[in-house]
Amino acid sequence: DGGITQSPKYLFRKEGQNVTLSCEQNLNHDAMYWYRQDPGQGLRLIYYSQIVNDFQKGDIAEGYSVSREKKESFPLTVTSAQKNPTAFYLCASSPQKTGNQPQHFGDGTRLSIL
Amino acid sequence: QKEVEQDPGPLSVPEGAIVSLNCTYSNSAFQYFMWYRQYSRKGPELLMYTYSSGNKEDGRFTAQVDKSSKYISLFIRDSQPSDSATYLCAMRDTGGFKTIFGAGTRLFVKA
């Protein structure tokens, strides 16, 4: 079955530590996205990528970094510069570069501070 | 003012009731409208996707868009306990790449 796989489901970060969240899709979608979800707030866009080797900052990119070396993979690194990383992180993809198709989501990674 | 406003609820209804979920928005350029269902500790699942104004029906779900009022609705008929989830509205303009999400309405359907 095609879909978006995020791993791990739960992740704990120590002070000063960088952590990387994995996102893999086998839908052959061009565009991929990372969102952060906090209680009572809508999804906030961190980064997005329309094609391989290209990505753009979203609304809350500070303290995060991404790479897009392969079409199917879009890992997100939460750096030590992100002072409030505790949240539910969602990866999404969509089939067209122009974004006229809706996004489909993975099942998320919950990140907490140790 | 947020671009998309959605009442967080919670909304509690008895099984079999008709549920109405709503969002208002401020950007008249929005043309694509979506409803997602999100169960606890899961990612959002696309329920309905509509373009411009009008109604769209899929089984027990009906999505309605009123662009003149900048108001969208999702109706759930014959609600079931399995419909208990958070419902997110989302929207985007034609040329843009960014989707704007509402904060979600939490729905409980009691057996």
Short mmCIF file of C-alpha atoms in Angstrom, two decimals:
data_model
loop_
_atom_site.label_atom_id
_atom_site.label_comp_id
_atom_site.label_asym_id
_atom_site.label_seq_id
_atom_site.Cartn_x
_atom_site.Cartn_y
_atom_site.Cartn_z
CA ASP A 1 0.00 0.00 0.00
CA GLY A 2 1.20 3.50 -0.83
CA GLY A 3 1.59 5.98 1.94
CA ILE A 4 3.75 8.22 4.08
CA THR A 5 5.82 6.67 6.84
CA GLN A 6 7.12 8.76 9.72
CA SER A 7 9.54 7.43 12.29
CA PRO A 8 9.94 7.18 15.15
CA LYS A 9 6.45 7.60 16.62
CA TYR A 10 7.90 9.01 19.86
CA LEU A 11 11.21 10.81 20.33
CA PHE A 12 12.88 12.38 23.34
CA ARG A 13 15.46 15.15 23.12
CA LYS A 14 18.02 16.16 25.69
CA GLU A 15 19.18 19.74 26.14
CA GLY A 16 21.65 20.80 23.44
CA GLN A 17 20.91 17.80 21.28
CA ASN A 18 19.92 17.72 17.61
CA VAL A 19 17.37 15.08 16.61
CA THR A 20 16.23 13.97 13.16
CA LEU A 21 12.70 12.92 12.24
CA SER A 22 12.30 10.63 9.25
CA CYS A 23 9.65 10.95 6.52
CA GLU A 24 9.43 8.55 3.58
CA GLN A 25 6.71 8.37 0.91
CA ASN A 26 6.08 5.80 -1.82
CA LEU A 27 3.32 7.77 -3.54
CA ASN A 28 5.67 9.25 -6.16
CA HIS A 29 4.62 12.73 -5.01
CA ASP A 30 6.70 15.72 -6.03
CA ALA A 31 6.02 17.99 -3.06
CA MET A 32 6.67 17.29 0.61
CA TYR A 33 5.99 19.34 3.74
CA TRP A 34 6.72 19.46 7.45
CA TYR A 35 4.20 20.85 9.92
CA ARG A 36 4.17 21.37 13.64
CA GLN A 37 0.92 20.84 15.58
CA ASP A 38 0.43 22.28 19.07
CA PRO A 39 -2.75 21.94 21.16
CA GLY A 40 -5.40 24.47 20.17
CA GLN A 41 -3.45 25.69 17.15
CA GLY A 42 -3.71 24.93 13.47
CA LEU A 43 -0.91 23.19 11.66
CA ARG A 44 2.05 25.52 11.16
CA LEU A 45 4.32 25.06 8.18
CA ILE A 46 8.01 24.54 8.97
CA TYR A 47 9.55 23.73 5.56
CA TYR A 48 8.38 22.51 2.18
CA SER A 49 10.01 21.10 -0.92
CA GLN A 50 8.59 21.06 -4.44
CA ILE A 51 11.40 19.11 -6.11
CA VAL A 52 14.53 17.19 -5.20
CA ASN A 53 17.46 19.31 -3.95
CA ASP A 54 15.22 22.34 -3.40
CA PHE A 55 13.27 23.47 -0.34
CA GLN A 56 11.80 26.66 1.13
CA LYS A 57 11.23 27.98 4.62
CA GLY A 58 7.71 28.04 5.96
CA ASP A 59 6.31 30.23 8.71
CA ILE A 60 8.32 28.80 11.63
CA ALA A 61 11.62 27.54 10.15
CA GLU A 62 13.91 28.90 12.87
CA GLY A 63 15.61 26.10 14.78
CA TYR A 64 14.85 23.48 12.10
CA SER A 65 16.66 22.19 9.01
CA VAL A 66 15.74 19.82 6.18
CA SER A 67 17.23 18.09 3.16
CA ARG A 68 15.68 16.62 0.01
CA GLU A 69 18.29 14.39 -1.62
CA LYS A 70 15.75 11.84 -2.85
CA LYS A 71 12.20 12.28 -4.10
CA GLU A 72 10.80 9.87 -1.53
CA SER A 73 12.59 11.24 1.54
CA PHE A 74 12.37 14.54 3.43
CA PRO A 75 14.02 14.34 6.89
CA LEU A 76 13.59 17.12 9.43
CA THR A 77 16.29 17.99 11.98
CA VAL A 78 15.23 19.77 15.16
CA THR A 79 18.33 21.62 16.29
CA SER A 80 19.34 22.79 19.76
CA ALA A 81 18.45 26.31 18.60
CA GLN A 82 14.76 25.35 18.75
CA LYS A 83 14.00 26.24 22.36
CA ASN A 84 10.46 24.88 22.49
CA PRO A 85 10.53 21.69 20.42
CA THR A 86 7.83 19.74 22.29
CA ALA A 87 5.07 19.18 19.71
CA PHE A 88 3.50 16.72 17.29
CA TYR A 89 5.33 16.82 13.94
CA LEU A 90 3.52 15.90 10.75
CA CYS A 91 4.95 15.18 7.33
CA ALA A 92 2.76 15.52 4.24
CA SER A 93 3.07 15.13 0.48
CA SER A 94 1.10 16.11 -2.62
CA PRO A 95 1.38 15.00 -6.24
CA GLN A 96 1.85 18.25 -8.13
CA LYS A 97 4.41 21.01 -8.03
CA THR A 98 1.72 23.69 -8.36
CA GLY A 99 -0.02 22.44 -5.25
CA ASN A 100 -3.50 22.07 -6.73
CA GLN A 101 -3.91 18.65 -5.17
CA PRO A 102 -4.61 18.17 -1.46
CA GLN A 103 -1.91 17.02 0.89
CA HIS A 104 -1.80 13.57 2.44
CA PHE A 105 -0.27 13.07 5.88
CA GLY A 106 1.79 10.55 7.78
CA ASP A 107 0.91 9.52 11.33
CA GLY A 108 3.30 11.93 12.98
CA THR A 109 6.17 11.94 15.45
CA ARG A 110 5.65 13.20 18.98
CA LEU A 111 8.77 14.95 20.26
CA SER A 112 9.29 15.65 23.95
CA ILE A 113 12.05 17.18 26.05
CA LEU A 114 13.85 14.98 28.59
CA GLN B 1 -7.25 38.16 12.99
CA LYS B 2 -6.49 34.61 11.89
CA GLU B 3 -6.96 33.77 8.20
CA VAL B 4 -9.11 30.77 9.16
CA GLU B 5 -11.32 30.59 12.25
CA GLN B 6 -12.70 27.33 13.58
CA ASP B 7 -14.54 26.77 16.86
CA PRO B 8 -12.44 24.31 18.90
CA GLY B 9 -15.44 22.76 20.65
CA PRO B 10 -15.69 20.22 22.08
CA LEU B 11 -18.96 19.34 20.40
CA SER B 12 -20.83 16.44 21.97
CA VAL B 13 -23.80 14.81 20.20
CA PRO B 14 -25.82 11.59 20.59
CA GLU B 15 -25.38 8.78 18.10
CA GLY B 16 -27.52 9.30 14.99
CA ALA B 17 -27.51 13.10 15.20
CA ILE B 18 -26.68 15.39 12.29
CA VAL B 19 -23.43 17.22 12.98
CA SER B 20 -22.55 20.61 11.53
CA LEU B 21 -18.93 21.78 11.60
CA ASN B 22 -17.95 25.21 10.31
CA CYS B 23 -15.07 27.49 9.41
CA THR B 24 -14.90 31.13 8.41
CA TYR B 25 -12.05 32.73 6.51
CA SER B 26 -10.89 36.18 5.52
CA ASN B 27 -8.92 35.66 2.27
CA SER B 28 -11.26 35.92 -0.73
CA ALA B 29 -8.55 34.35 -2.94
CA PHE B 30 -9.08 30.91 -1.41
CA GLN B 31 -10.45 28.53 -4.04
CA TYR B 32 -9.68 25.04 -2.74
CA PHE B 33 -11.33 23.81 0.44
CA MET B 34 -10.63 20.65 2.39
CA TRP B 35 -11.85 18.81 5.46
CA TYR B 36 -9.59 16.43 7.33
CA ARG B 37 -10.43 14.03 10.17
CA GLN B 38 -7.76 13.41 12.80
CA TYR B 39 -7.96 10.66 15.39
CA SER B 40 -5.92 10.95 18.57
CA ARG B 41 -2.18 10.37 18.01
CA LYS B 42 -2.70 9.97 14.26
CA GLY B 43 -2.15 12.15 11.20
CA PRO B 44 -5.01 14.01 9.48
CA GLU B 45 -6.95 11.98 6.92
CA LEU B 46 -8.49 13.75 3.92
CA LEU B 47 -12.31 13.54 3.98
CA MET B 48 -13.52 16.07 1.42
CA TYR B 49 -11.90 18.26 -1.24
CA THR B 50 -13.87 20.91 -3.10
CA TYR B 51 -13.11 23.67 -5.56
CA SER B 52 -14.89 27.04 -5.41
CA SER B 53 -18.52 27.28 -4.24
CA GLY B 54 -21.22 24.65 -3.98
CA ASN B 55 -21.92 21.32 -2.33
CA LYS B 56 -20.19 17.97 -2.50
CA GLU B 57 -21.55 14.76 -1.01
CA ASP B 58 -19.72 11.54 -0.15
CA GLY B 59 -21.70 8.96 1.78
CA ARG B 60 -22.73 10.45 5.14
CA PHE B 61 -20.57 13.54 4.59
CA THR B 62 -21.55 16.76 2.79
CA ALA B 63 -19.19 19.70 2.29
CA GLN B 64 -20.63 23.12 1.57
CA VAL B 65 -18.78 26.25 0.45
CA ASP B 66 -20.32 29.73 0.48
CA LYS B 67 -17.68 32.05 -0.94
CA SER B 68 -19.88 35.13 -0.71
CA SER B 69 -20.00 34.70 3.07
CA LYS B 70 -16.48 33.21 3.33
CA TYR B 71 -17.97 30.25 5.19
CA ILE B 72 -17.53 26.51 4.77
CA SER B 73 -19.36 23.66 6.46
CA LEU B 74 -19.10 19.91 6.87
CA PHE B 75 -22.27 17.97 7.67
CA ILE B 76 -22.20 14.45 9.05
CA ARG B 77 -25.47 12.51 8.85
CA ASP B 78 -26.33 9.57 11.12
CA SER B 79 -23.26 10.23 13.26
CA GLN B 80 -21.50 7.23 14.77
CA PRO B 81 -19.18 6.85 17.80
CA SER B 82 -16.42 6.13 15.27
CA ASP B 83 -16.83 9.71 13.98
CA SER B 84 -15.44 10.96 17.30
CA ALA B 85 -12.28 12.82 16.25
CA THR B 86 -10.92 16.30 15.58
CA TYR B 87 -12.03 17.82 12.27
CA LEU B 88 -9.72 20.29 10.55
CA CYS B 89 -10.76 22.63 7.77
CA ALA B 90 -8.09 23.76 5.31
CA MET B 91 -7.96 26.05 2.31
CA ARG B 92 -5.65 27.38 -0.39
CA ASP B 93 -5.69 29.87 -3.23
CA THR B 94 -5.18 28.91 -6.89
CA GLY B 95 -1.65 30.11 -7.42
CA GLY B 96 -0.32 29.58 -3.95
CA PHE B 97 1.48 26.65 -2.53
CA LYS B 98 0.58 27.16 1.07
CA THR B 99 -2.42 25.51 2.73
CA ILE B 100 -3.94 27.27 5.74
CA PHE B 101 -5.45 25.04 8.42
CA GLY B 102 -8.04 25.78 11.06
CA ALA B 103 -7.24 24.79 14.64
CA GLY B 104 -9.75 21.93 14.52
CA THR B 105 -13.07 21.10 16.19
CA ARG B 106 -13.14 18.20 18.61
CA LEU B 107 -16.26 16.03 18.13
CA PHE B 108 -17.62 13.39 20.53
CA VAL B 109 -20.45 11.12 19.41
CA LYS B 110 -22.02 9.32 22.38
CA ALA B 111 -23.44 5.81 21.97
#
